Amino acid sequence: MKYIEVGIIAFIVSYILTPYMARVGKKQNMIDMPGHRKIHEEAIPNLGGIVIFFGFLLSLLFVVQIEGQIKTLLIGGVIILLLGVVDDIVDLSPKHKFIIQMIPALIVIIYNSDLINSFIVNQLKIFDLLGYLIYPILIFWIVGVTNAINLIDGLDGLACGISFIALVTFLILGLRQNLEALSLISIALAGSILAFLKFNFYPAKIFLGDSGSTFAGFMLASIGALWVLNSENVFFILIPIIILALPIVDTLFAIWRRYRGHFPIFQADKGHLHHRLLTRGIAHKSVVFILWGISAICGVIALVLAL
């Protein structure tokens, strides 16, 4: 019952707060301006991260105690959110953002070090230093997925829909393994994002902004990592990768494309999958639905393999 309560409260808070924050964004000039690398043609408020965060936070505060893994992910999420808000205002250097994003990743990893060590011994069956490579791998995973969701946030509703589909998949997996904290986090964020999606879908009245896309990415990465660490099958390492395959593959191709073109890795471009589909004459909404469909297929494949 509490899962339903959390989801409903998150949805209601986000639904009520979104129009208000859209007005605040316009009034305070906290907007995303059109540009040669942008699809939209008018200034759009970019305070979506604040919306989904408060929908997420208040739903948990009203129903459950904020402790353990929930508290840890909230602390890390706040750091990511604030970093994103600052970036939306002053446009921080990608390298500086990348370094700062390691801090919340480290918070999650340090708090769950006992769980990680247990996974190394019981699942990886490795007792030497090789097993502890999982620590830098986890940092890379969390920071990487955080930015992957940010990079795929190029069309109205795209990142929100992909995140929602992934969260529902993680919710099912969490409930299946009786992982209460991860299930609550998943449904809280899913409810908040679903309500926000009504205003973010084409034509968008408000954007996630870097604050929203990186917050969603950080949460998805952390949920995926913690789900694997709680699993009893080492091959389940592949499950979060499958669930988030679309943004991960899109990001890897972006890195390769920029490397081959001798462009800075962090330099934005219009070569992402959604851009390529648009250039083929496919309508904005249709591109979003196609990519949502691919994400849903990935989610179903992950569930079939894991359940």
PDB file of C-alpha atoms in Angstrom:
ATOM      1  CA  MET A   1       0.000   0.000   0.000  1.00  0.00           C
ATOM      2  CA  LYS A   2       2.791   2.434   0.851  1.00  0.00           C
ATOM      3  CA  TYR A   3       4.265   2.029  -2.621  1.00  0.00           C
ATOM      4  CA  ILE A   4       0.988   3.222  -4.137  1.00  0.00           C
ATOM      5  CA  GLU A   5       0.824   6.106  -1.655  1.00  0.00           C
ATOM      6  CA  VAL A   6       4.360   7.223  -2.503  1.00  0.00           C
ATOM      7  CA  GLY A   7       3.680   7.082  -6.236  1.00  0.00           C
ATOM      8  CA  ILE A   8       0.407   9.012  -5.992  1.00  0.00           C
ATOM      9  CA  ILE A   9       1.843  11.723  -3.732  1.00  0.00           C
ATOM     10  CA  ALA A  10       4.861  12.151  -6.019  1.00  0.00           C
ATOM     11  CA  PHE A  11       2.557  12.473  -9.035  1.00  0.00           C
ATOM     12  CA  ILE A  12       0.270  15.029  -7.361  1.00  0.00           C
ATOM     13  CA  VAL A  13       3.109  17.204  -6.026  1.00  0.00           C
ATOM     14  CA  SER A  14       4.874  17.230  -9.378  1.00  0.00           C
ATOM     15  CA  TYR A  15       1.642  17.912 -11.284  1.00  0.00           C
ATOM     16  CA  ILE A  16       0.806  20.898  -9.090  1.00  0.00           C
ATOM     17  CA  LEU A  17       4.341  22.273  -8.915  1.00  0.00           C
ATOM     18  CA  THR A  18       5.252  22.081 -12.618  1.00  0.00           C
ATOM     19  CA  PRO A  19       3.074  24.955 -13.957  1.00  0.00           C
ATOM     20  CA  TYR A  20       4.198  27.145 -11.056  1.00  0.00           C
ATOM     21  CA  MET A  21       7.891  26.490 -11.723  1.00  0.00           C
ATOM     22  CA  ALA A  22       7.349  27.140 -15.428  1.00  0.00           C
ATOM     23  CA  ARG A  23       6.050  30.608 -14.547  1.00  0.00           C
ATOM     24  CA  VAL A  24       8.920  31.183 -12.109  1.00  0.00           C
ATOM     25  CA  GLY A  25      11.421  30.181 -14.775  1.00  0.00           C
ATOM     26  CA  LYS A  26      10.036  32.700 -17.238  1.00  0.00           C
ATOM     27  CA  LYS A  27       9.849  35.446 -14.632  1.00  0.00           C
ATOM     28  CA  GLN A  28      13.394  34.860 -13.346  1.00  0.00           C
ATOM     29  CA  ASN A  29      14.796  34.332 -16.851  1.00  0.00           C
ATOM     30  CA  MET A  30      15.854  30.776 -15.973  1.00  0.00           C
ATOM     31  CA  ILE A  31      15.285  29.525 -19.493  1.00  0.00           C
ATOM     32  CA  ASP A  32      16.877  27.449 -22.233  1.00  0.00           C
ATOM     33  CA  MET A  33      17.499  29.660 -25.238  1.00  0.00           C
ATOM     34  CA  PRO A  34      17.264  28.381 -28.836  1.00  0.00           C
ATOM     35  CA  GLY A  35      20.554  27.765 -30.650  1.00  0.00           C
ATOM     36  CA  HIS A  36      22.148  25.948 -33.553  1.00  0.00           C
ATOM     37  CA  ARG A  37      22.476  22.789 -31.436  1.00  0.00           C
ATOM     38  CA  LYS A  38      18.923  23.044 -30.094  1.00  0.00           C
ATOM     39  CA  ILE A  39      15.673  21.733 -31.556  1.00  0.00           C
ATOM     40  CA  HIS A  40      13.288  24.198 -29.895  1.00  0.00           C
ATOM     41  CA  GLU A  41      12.691  27.602 -31.454  1.00  0.00           C
ATOM     42  CA  GLU A  42      11.671  29.625 -28.400  1.00  0.00           C
ATOM     43  CA  ALA A  43      12.902  30.155 -24.856  1.00  0.00           C
ATOM     44  CA  ILE A  44      11.657  27.429 -22.489  1.00  0.00           C
ATOM     45  CA  PRO A  45      11.943  27.377 -18.666  1.00  0.00           C
ATOM     46  CA  ASN A  46      14.433  24.740 -17.503  1.00  0.00           C
ATOM     47  CA  LEU A  47      13.528  24.214 -13.847  1.00  0.00           C
ATOM     48  CA  GLY A  48      12.220  20.680 -14.256  1.00  0.00           C
ATOM     49  CA  GLY A  49      14.870  19.236 -11.985  1.00  0.00           C
ATOM     50  CA  ILE A  50      13.492  21.147  -9.014  1.00  0.00           C
ATOM     51  CA  VAL A  51       9.999  19.889  -9.805  1.00  0.00           C
ATOM     52  CA  ILE A  52      10.811  16.192 -10.007  1.00  0.00           C
ATOM     53  CA  PHE A  53      13.095  16.431  -6.967  1.00  0.00           C
ATOM     54  CA  PHE A  54      10.403  17.901  -4.708  1.00  0.00           C
ATOM     55  CA  GLY A  55       7.782  15.476  -5.977  1.00  0.00           C
ATOM     56  CA  PHE A  56      10.242  12.685  -5.233  1.00  0.00           C
ATOM     57  CA  LEU A  57      11.308  14.042  -1.826  1.00  0.00           C
ATOM     58  CA  LEU A  58       7.900  14.975  -0.414  1.00  0.00           C
ATOM     59  CA  SER A  59       6.347  11.647  -1.372  1.00  0.00           C
ATOM     60  CA  LEU A  60       9.002   9.838   0.643  1.00  0.00           C
ATOM     61  CA  LEU A  61       8.837  12.259   3.584  1.00  0.00           C
ATOM     62  CA  PHE A  62       5.078  11.800   3.904  1.00  0.00           C
ATOM     63  CA  VAL A  63       5.128   8.005   3.897  1.00  0.00           C
ATOM     64  CA  VAL A  64       8.459   6.545   5.049  1.00  0.00           C
ATOM     65  CA  GLN A  65      11.425   7.298   7.274  1.00  0.00           C
ATOM     66  CA  ILE A  66      14.371   8.825   5.453  1.00  0.00           C
ATOM     67  CA  GLU A  67      17.220   6.544   6.437  1.00  0.00           C
ATOM     68  CA  GLY A  68      19.697   4.021   5.062  1.00  0.00           C
ATOM     69  CA  GLN A  69      19.963   3.798   1.296  1.00  0.00           C
ATOM     70  CA  ILE A  70      17.142   6.293   0.791  1.00  0.00           C
ATOM     71  CA  LYS A  71      19.015   8.904   2.835  1.00  0.00           C
ATOM     72  CA  THR A  72      22.272   8.207   1.008  1.00  0.00           C
ATOM     73  CA  LEU A  73      20.732   8.552  -2.447  1.00  0.00           C
ATOM     74  CA  LEU A  74      18.952  11.729  -1.352  1.00  0.00           C
ATOM     75  CA  ILE A  75      22.222  13.303  -0.217  1.00  0.00           C
ATOM     76  CA  GLY A  76      23.925  12.368  -3.464  1.00  0.00           C
ATOM     77  CA  GLY A  77      20.886  13.470  -5.447  1.00  0.00           C
ATOM     78  CA  VAL A  78      20.851  16.900  -3.805  1.00  0.00           C
ATOM     79  CA  ILE A  79      24.492  17.455  -4.794  1.00  0.00           C
ATOM     80  CA  ILE A  80      23.747  16.443  -8.390  1.00  0.00           C
ATOM     81  CA  LEU A  81      20.624  18.620  -8.453  1.00  0.00           C
ATOM     82  CA  LEU A  82      22.420  21.719  -7.147  1.00  0.00           C
ATOM     83  CA  LEU A  83      25.282  21.171  -9.572  1.00  0.00           C
ATOM     84  CA  GLY A  84      22.756  20.978 -12.397  1.00  0.00           C
ATOM     85  CA  VAL A  85      20.963  24.141 -11.284  1.00  0.00           C
ATOM     86  CA  VAL A  86      24.257  26.044 -11.212  1.00  0.00           C
ATOM     87  CA  ASP A  87      25.148  24.631 -14.626  1.00  0.00           C
ATOM     88  CA  ASP A  88      21.785  25.724 -16.047  1.00  0.00           C
ATOM     89  CA  ILE A  89      22.556  29.262 -14.855  1.00  0.00           C
ATOM     90  CA  VAL A  90      26.275  29.748 -15.571  1.00  0.00           C
ATOM     91  CA  ASP A  91      27.154  26.862 -17.959  1.00  0.00           C
ATOM     92  CA  LEU A  92      29.950  25.105 -16.067  1.00  0.00           C
ATOM     93  CA  SER A  93      32.911  23.443 -17.734  1.00  0.00           C
ATOM     94  CA  PRO A  94      32.115  19.773 -18.591  1.00  0.00           C
ATOM     95  CA  LYS A  95      35.387  18.670 -16.981  1.00  0.00           C
ATOM     96  CA  HIS A  96      34.538  20.467 -13.737  1.00  0.00           C
ATOM     97  CA  LYS A  97      31.055  18.922 -13.724  1.00  0.00           C
ATOM     98  CA  PHE A  98      32.523  15.475 -14.318  1.00  0.00           C
ATOM     99  CA  ILE A  99      34.858  15.837 -11.333  1.00  0.00           C
ATOM    100  CA  ILE A 100      32.139  17.157  -8.997  1.00  0.00           C
ATOM    101  CA  GLN A 101      29.776  14.367 -10.070  1.00  0.00           C
ATOM    102  CA  MET A 102      32.238  11.889  -8.592  1.00  0.00           C
ATOM    103  CA  ILE A 103      31.422  13.190  -5.089  1.00  0.00           C
ATOM    104  CA  PRO A 104      27.834  11.854  -4.893  1.00  0.00           C
ATOM    105  CA  ALA A 105      29.007   8.663  -6.601  1.00  0.00           C
ATOM    106  CA  LEU A 106      31.592   8.219  -3.850  1.00  0.00           C
ATOM    107  CA  ILE A 107      28.960   8.891  -1.173  1.00  0.00           C
ATOM    108  CA  VAL A 108      26.794   6.052  -2.484  1.00  0.00           C
ATOM    109  CA  ILE A 109      29.780   3.720  -2.818  1.00  0.00           C
ATOM    110  CA  ILE A 110      31.302   4.454   0.599  1.00  0.00           C
ATOM    111  CA  TYR A 111      27.973   4.009   2.398  1.00  0.00           C
ATOM    112  CA  ASN A 112      27.425   0.674   0.661  1.00  0.00           C
ATOM    113  CA  SER A 113      31.036  -0.560   0.985  1.00  0.00           C
ATOM    114  CA  ASP A 114      30.016  -3.571   3.111  1.00  0.00           C
ATOM    115  CA  LEU A 115      27.478  -4.575   0.473  1.00  0.00           C
ATOM    116  CA  ILE A 116      30.103  -4.133  -2.245  1.00  0.00           C
ATOM    117  CA  ASN A 117      32.707  -6.194  -0.367  1.00  0.00           C
ATOM    118  CA  SER A 118      30.143  -8.941   0.201  1.00  0.00           C
ATOM    119  CA  PHE A 119      29.375  -8.953  -3.523  1.00  0.00           C
ATOM    120  CA  ILE A 120      33.083  -9.253  -4.332  1.00  0.00           C
ATOM    121  CA  VAL A 121      33.510 -12.262  -2.036  1.00  0.00           C
ATOM    122  CA  ASN A 122      30.210 -14.070  -2.609  1.00  0.00           C
ATOM    123  CA  GLN A 123      29.453 -13.311  -6.252  1.00  0.00           C
ATOM    124  CA  LEU A 124      32.674 -12.390  -8.010  1.00  0.00           C
ATOM    125  CA  LYS A 125      34.593 -15.038  -6.039  1.00  0.00           C
ATOM    126  CA  ILE A 126      37.659 -12.822  -6.140  1.00  0.00           C
ATOM    127  CA  PHE A 127      39.799 -12.193  -3.066  1.00  0.00           C
ATOM    128  CA  ASP A 128      42.758 -10.264  -4.427  1.00  0.00           C
ATOM    129  CA  LEU A 129      43.050  -6.650  -5.560  1.00  0.00           C
ATOM    130  CA  LEU A 130      41.389  -7.467  -8.880  1.00  0.00           C
ATOM    131  CA  GLY A 131      38.035  -7.695  -7.130  1.00  0.00           C
ATOM    132  CA  TYR A 132      38.341  -4.173  -5.840  1.00  0.00           C
ATOM    133  CA  LEU A 133      38.356  -2.798  -9.367  1.00  0.00           C
ATOM    134  CA  ILE A 134      34.604  -2.804  -8.826  1.00  0.00           C
ATOM    135  CA  TYR A 135      35.011   0.480  -6.913  1.00  0.00           C
ATOM    136  CA  PRO A 136      36.326   2.574  -9.836  1.00  0.00           C
ATOM    137  CA  ILE A 137      33.947   0.693 -12.145  1.00  0.00           C
ATOM    138  CA  LEU A 138      31.010   1.770  -9.981  1.00  0.00           C
ATOM    139  CA  ILE A 139      32.189   5.387 -10.021  1.00  0.00           C
ATOM    140  CA  PHE A 140      32.473   5.214 -13.806  1.00  0.00           C
ATOM    141  CA  TRP A 141      29.011   3.632 -14.041  1.00  0.00           C
ATOM    142  CA  ILE A 142      27.260   6.219 -11.868  1.00  0.00           C
ATOM    143  CA  VAL A 143      28.923   9.239 -13.466  1.00  0.00           C
ATOM    144  CA  GLY A 144      28.564   7.730 -16.938  1.00  0.00           C
ATOM    145  CA  VAL A 145      24.834   7.020 -16.700  1.00  0.00           C
ATOM    146  CA  THR A 146      24.265  10.399 -15.051  1.00  0.00           C
ATOM    147  CA  ASN A 147      25.650  12.040 -18.174  1.00  0.00           C
ATOM    148  CA  ALA A 148      24.079   9.552 -20.598  1.00  0.00           C
ATOM    149  CA  ILE A 149      20.569  10.595 -19.551  1.00  0.00           C
ATOM    150  CA  ASN A 150      21.638  14.216 -19.845  1.00  0.00           C
ATOM    151  CA  LEU A 151      22.932  13.653 -23.378  1.00  0.00           C
ATOM    152  CA  ILE A 152      19.780  11.927 -24.591  1.00  0.00           C
ATOM    153  CA  ASP A 153      17.610  14.772 -23.289  1.00  0.00           C
ATOM    154  CA  GLY A 154      17.431  16.337 -26.743  1.00  0.00           C
ATOM    155  CA  LEU A 155      13.734  16.079 -27.641  1.00  0.00           C
ATOM    156  CA  ASP A 156      10.612  17.015 -25.711  1.00  0.00           C
ATOM    157  CA  GLY A 157       9.701  14.177 -23.376  1.00  0.00           C
ATOM    158  CA  LEU A 158      12.443  11.822 -24.561  1.00  0.00           C
ATOM    159  CA  ALA A 159      14.602  11.594 -21.426  1.00  0.00           C
ATOM    160  CA  CYS A 160      11.545  11.644 -19.155  1.00  0.00           C
ATOM    161  CA  GLY A 161       9.932   8.741 -20.976  1.00  0.00           C
ATOM    162  CA  ILE A 162      13.119   6.678 -21.079  1.00  0.00           C
ATOM    163  CA  SER A 163      13.705   7.341 -17.370  1.00  0.00           C
ATOM    164  CA  PHE A 164      10.111   6.427 -16.486  1.00  0.00           C
ATOM    165  CA  ILE A 165      10.310   3.136 -18.395  1.00  0.00           C
ATOM    166  CA  ALA A 166      13.611   2.268 -16.698  1.00  0.00           C
ATOM    167  CA  LEU A 167      12.233   3.160 -13.260  1.00  0.00           C
ATOM    168  CA  VAL A 168       9.163   0.960 -13.728  1.00  0.00           C
ATOM    169  CA  THR A 169      11.472  -1.887 -14.740  1.00  0.00           C
ATOM    170  CA  PHE A 170      13.657  -1.367 -11.662  1.00  0.00           C
ATOM    171  CA  LEU A 171      10.507  -1.155  -9.521  1.00  0.00           C
ATOM    172  CA  ILE A 172       9.363  -4.583 -10.710  1.00  0.00           C
ATOM    173  CA  LEU A 173      12.823  -6.030 -10.088  1.00  0.00           C
ATOM    174  CA  GLY A 174      13.022  -4.410  -6.657  1.00  0.00           C
ATOM    175  CA  LEU A 175       9.624  -5.720  -5.590  1.00  0.00           C
ATOM    176  CA  ARG A 176      10.560  -9.176  -6.860  1.00  0.00           C
ATOM    177  CA  GLN A 177      13.634  -9.218  -4.577  1.00  0.00           C
ATOM    178  CA  ASN A 178      11.890  -7.484  -1.653  1.00  0.00           C
ATOM    179  CA  LEU A 179      14.249  -4.502  -1.866  1.00  0.00           C
ATOM    180  CA  GLU A 180      12.021  -1.976  -0.131  1.00  0.00           C
ATOM    181  CA  ALA A 181      14.297   1.078  -0.269  1.00  0.00           C
ATOM    182  CA  LEU A 182      15.073   0.717  -3.980  1.00  0.00           C
ATOM    183  CA  SER A 183      11.415   0.038  -4.781  1.00  0.00           C
ATOM    184  CA  LEU A 184      10.284   3.147  -2.898  1.00  0.00           C
ATOM    185  CA  ILE A 185      12.910   5.297  -4.606  1.00  0.00           C
ATOM    186  CA  SER A 186      11.891   3.916  -7.992  1.00  0.00           C
ATOM    187  CA  ILE A 187       8.166   4.532  -7.620  1.00  0.00           C
ATOM    188  CA  ALA A 188       8.660   7.965  -6.035  1.00  0.00           C
ATOM    189  CA  LEU A 189      10.784   9.179  -8.934  1.00  0.00           C
ATOM    190  CA  ALA A 190       8.584   7.433 -11.511  1.00  0.00           C
ATOM    191  CA  GLY A 191       5.454   9.147 -10.171  1.00  0.00           C
ATOM    192  CA  SER A 192       7.116  12.549 -10.157  1.00  0.00           C
ATOM    193  CA  ILE A 193       8.499  12.152 -13.685  1.00  0.00           C
ATOM    194  CA  LEU A 194       5.190  10.853 -15.072  1.00  0.00           C
ATOM    195  CA  ALA A 195       3.330  13.977 -13.910  1.00  0.00           C
ATOM    196  CA  PHE A 196       6.095  16.243 -15.206  1.00  0.00           C
ATOM    197  CA  LEU A 197       5.970  14.472 -18.568  1.00  0.00           C
ATOM    198  CA  LYS A 198       2.533  15.960 -19.286  1.00  0.00           C
ATOM    199  CA  PHE A 199       4.170  19.396 -19.452  1.00  0.00           C
ATOM    200  CA  ASN A 200       7.467  18.226 -20.948  1.00  0.00           C
ATOM    201  CA  PHE A 201       6.015  16.334 -23.911  1.00  0.00           C
ATOM    202  CA  TYR A 202       5.949  18.002 -27.336  1.00  0.00           C
ATOM    203  CA  PRO A 203       5.468  20.923 -27.473  1.00  0.00           C
ATOM    204  CA  ALA A 204       7.189  21.294 -24.102  1.00  0.00           C
ATOM    205  CA  LYS A 205       6.185  24.034 -21.683  1.00  0.00           C
ATOM    206  CA  ILE A 206       9.151  23.297 -19.408  1.00  0.00           C
ATOM    207  CA  PHE A 207      12.435  21.386 -19.721  1.00  0.00           C
ATOM    208  CA  LEU A 208      14.207  19.071 -17.301  1.00  0.00           C
ATOM    209  CA  GLY A 209      17.337  21.184 -17.577  1.00  0.00           C
ATOM    210  CA  ASP A 210      20.705  19.737 -16.628  1.00  0.00           C
ATOM    211  CA  SER A 211      19.453  19.614 -13.045  1.00  0.00           C
ATOM    212  CA  GLY A 212      16.605  17.257 -13.934  1.00  0.00           C
ATOM    213  CA  SER A 213      18.338  15.023 -16.458  1.00  0.00           C
ATOM    214  CA  THR A 214      21.440  14.502 -14.307  1.00  0.00           C
ATOM    215  CA  PHE A 215      19.330  13.933 -11.179  1.00  0.00           C
ATOM    216  CA  ALA A 216      17.308  11.273 -12.992  1.00  0.00           C
ATOM    217  CA  GLY A 217      20.491   9.757 -14.417  1.00  0.00           C
ATOM    218  CA  PHE A 218      22.190   9.637 -11.023  1.00  0.00           C
ATOM    219  CA  MET A 219      19.192   7.942  -9.438  1.00  0.00           C
ATOM    220  CA  LEU A 220      18.876   5.399 -12.242  1.00  0.00           C
ATOM    221  CA  ALA A 221      22.584   4.572 -12.073  1.00  0.00           C
ATOM    222  CA  SER A 222      22.498   4.201  -8.287  1.00  0.00           C
ATOM    223  CA  ILE A 223      19.339   2.081  -8.287  1.00  0.00           C
ATOM    224  CA  GLY A 224      20.816  -0.183 -10.954  1.00  0.00           C
ATOM    225  CA  ALA A 225      24.111  -0.583  -9.120  1.00  0.00           C
ATOM    226  CA  LEU A 226      22.475  -1.309  -5.764  1.00  0.00           C
ATOM    227  CA  TRP A 227      20.065  -3.796  -7.345  1.00  0.00           C
ATOM    228  CA  VAL A 228      23.001  -5.740  -8.788  1.00  0.00           C
ATOM    229  CA  LEU A 229      24.872  -5.657  -5.482  1.00  0.00           C
ATOM    230  CA  ASN A 230      21.808  -7.151  -3.767  1.00  0.00           C
ATOM    231  CA  SER A 231      21.407  -9.884  -6.370  1.00  0.00           C
ATOM    232  CA  GLU A 232      22.617 -13.477  -6.096  1.00  0.00           C
ATOM    233  CA  ASN A 233      23.679 -13.919  -9.702  1.00  0.00           C
ATOM    234  CA  VAL A 234      26.853 -12.317 -11.022  1.00  0.00           C
ATOM    235  CA  PHE A 235      25.414 -12.265 -14.544  1.00  0.00           C
ATOM    236  CA  PHE A 236      22.762  -9.819 -13.328  1.00  0.00           C
ATOM    237  CA  ILE A 237      25.457  -7.175 -13.799  1.00  0.00           C
ATOM    238  CA  LEU A 238      24.135  -7.057 -17.366  1.00  0.00           C
ATOM    239  CA  ILE A 239      20.541  -6.252 -16.370  1.00  0.00           C
ATOM    240  CA  PRO A 240      20.917  -2.487 -15.670  1.00  0.00           C
ATOM    241  CA  ILE A 241      23.035  -2.193 -18.823  1.00  0.00           C
ATOM    242  CA  ILE A 242      20.207  -3.739 -20.851  1.00  0.00           C
ATOM    243  CA  ILE A 243      17.576  -1.542 -19.184  1.00  0.00           C
ATOM    244  CA  LEU A 244      19.567   1.604 -19.984  1.00  0.00           C
ATOM    245  CA  ALA A 245      20.992   0.314 -23.269  1.00  0.00           C
ATOM    246  CA  LEU A 246      19.598   3.141 -25.416  1.00  0.00           C
ATOM    247  CA  PRO A 247      21.186   6.105 -23.581  1.00  0.00           C
ATOM    248  CA  ILE A 248      24.376   4.109 -22.954  1.00  0.00           C
ATOM    249  CA  VAL A 249      24.850   3.134 -26.604  1.00  0.00           C
ATOM    250  CA  ASP A 250      23.945   6.640 -27.778  1.00  0.00           C
ATOM    251  CA  THR A 251      26.577   8.103 -25.444  1.00  0.00           C
ATOM    252  CA  LEU A 252      29.264   5.612 -26.506  1.00  0.00           C
ATOM    253  CA  PHE A 253      28.641   6.444 -30.157  1.00  0.00           C
ATOM    254  CA  ALA A 254      28.814  10.164 -29.317  1.00  0.00           C
ATOM    255  CA  ILE A 255      32.214   9.696 -27.666  1.00  0.00           C
ATOM    256  CA  TRP A 256      33.485   7.642 -30.605  1.00  0.00           C
ATOM    257  CA  ARG A 257      32.101  10.154 -33.114  1.00  0.00           C
ATOM    258  CA  ARG A 258      33.836  13.070 -31.424  1.00  0.00           C
ATOM    259  CA  TYR A 259      37.069  11.140 -31.016  1.00  0.00           C
ATOM    260  CA  ARG A 260      37.173  10.217 -34.698  1.00  0.00           C
ATOM    261  CA  GLY A 261      36.284  13.766 -35.691  1.00  0.00           C
ATOM    262  CA  HIS A 262      39.015  15.163 -33.425  1.00  0.00           C
ATOM    263  CA  PHE A 263      36.440  17.134 -31.435  1.00  0.00           C
ATOM    264  CA  PRO A 264      36.498  17.515 -27.645  1.00  0.00           C
ATOM    265  CA  ILE A 265      34.709  14.573 -26.018  1.00  0.00           C
ATOM    266  CA  PHE A 266      32.499  16.930 -24.030  1.00  0.00           C
ATOM    267  CA  GLN A 267      31.559  19.131 -26.994  1.00  0.00           C
ATOM    268  CA  ALA A 268      27.851  18.886 -27.791  1.00  0.00           C
ATOM    269  CA  ASP A 269      26.731  18.071 -31.324  1.00  0.00           C
ATOM    270  CA  LYS A 270      23.656  17.091 -33.327  1.00  0.00           C
ATOM    271  CA  GLY A 271      24.763  13.577 -34.170  1.00  0.00           C
ATOM    272  CA  HIS A 272      22.723  11.722 -31.544  1.00  0.00           C
ATOM    273  CA  LEU A 273      20.256   9.054 -32.620  1.00  0.00           C
ATOM    274  CA  HIS A 274      17.247  11.316 -32.143  1.00  0.00           C
ATOM    275  CA  HIS A 275      18.861  14.003 -34.294  1.00  0.00           C
ATOM    276  CA  ARG A 276      19.589  11.471 -37.042  1.00  0.00           C
ATOM    277  CA  LEU A 277      15.987  10.255 -37.051  1.00  0.00           C
ATOM    278  CA  LEU A 278      14.751  13.834 -37.324  1.00  0.00           C
ATOM    279  CA  THR A 279      17.009  14.498 -40.313  1.00  0.00           C
ATOM    280  CA  ARG A 280      15.403  11.498 -42.046  1.00  0.00           C
ATOM    281  CA  GLY A 281      12.120  13.374 -41.980  1.00  0.00           C
ATOM    282  CA  ILE A 282      10.519  11.533 -39.069  1.00  0.00           C
ATOM    283  CA  ALA A 283       8.232  13.769 -37.003  1.00  0.00           C
ATOM    284  CA  HIS A 284       9.299  14.934 -33.530  1.00  0.00           C
ATOM    285  CA  LYS A 285       6.605  12.942 -31.699  1.00  0.00           C
ATOM    286  CA  SER A 286       7.234   9.856 -33.806  1.00  0.00           C
ATOM    287  CA  VAL A 287      10.952   9.886 -32.986  1.00  0.00           C
ATOM    288  CA  VAL A 288      10.144  10.073 -29.286  1.00  0.00           C
ATOM    289  CA  PHE A 289       7.650   7.201 -29.523  1.00  0.00           C
ATOM    290  CA  ILE A 290      10.136   5.082 -31.482  1.00  0.00           C
ATOM    291  CA  LEU A 291      12.852   5.571 -28.870  1.00  0.00           C
ATOM    292  CA  TRP A 292      10.408   4.994 -26.018  1.00  0.00           C
ATOM    293  CA  GLY A 293       9.486   1.742 -27.749  1.00  0.00           C
ATOM    294  CA  ILE A 294      13.117   0.674 -27.958  1.00  0.00           C
ATOM    295  CA  SER A 295      13.540   1.438 -24.247  1.00  0.00           C
ATOM    296  CA  ALA A 296      10.423  -0.562 -23.415  1.00  0.00           C
ATOM    297  CA  ILE A 297      11.732  -3.539 -25.401  1.00  0.00           C
ATOM    298  CA  CYS A 298      15.022  -3.319 -23.491  1.00  0.00           C
ATOM    299  CA  GLY A 299      13.062  -3.265 -20.238  1.00  0.00           C
ATOM    300  CA  VAL A 300      11.055  -6.345 -21.197  1.00  0.00           C
ATOM    301  CA  ILE A 301      14.213  -8.218 -22.220  1.00  0.00           C
ATOM    302  CA  ALA A 302      15.794  -7.343 -18.864  1.00  0.00           C
ATOM    303  CA  LEU A 303      12.731  -8.580 -16.973  1.00  0.00           C
ATOM    304  CA  VAL A 304      12.621 -11.846 -18.909  1.00  0.00           C
ATOM    305  CA  LEU A 305      16.293 -12.483 -18.142  1.00  0.00           C
ATOM    306  CA  ALA A 306      16.056 -11.496 -14.477  1.00  0.00           C
ATOM    307  CA  LEU A 307      12.746 -12.985 -13.382  1.00  0.00           C
TER     308      LEU A 307
END
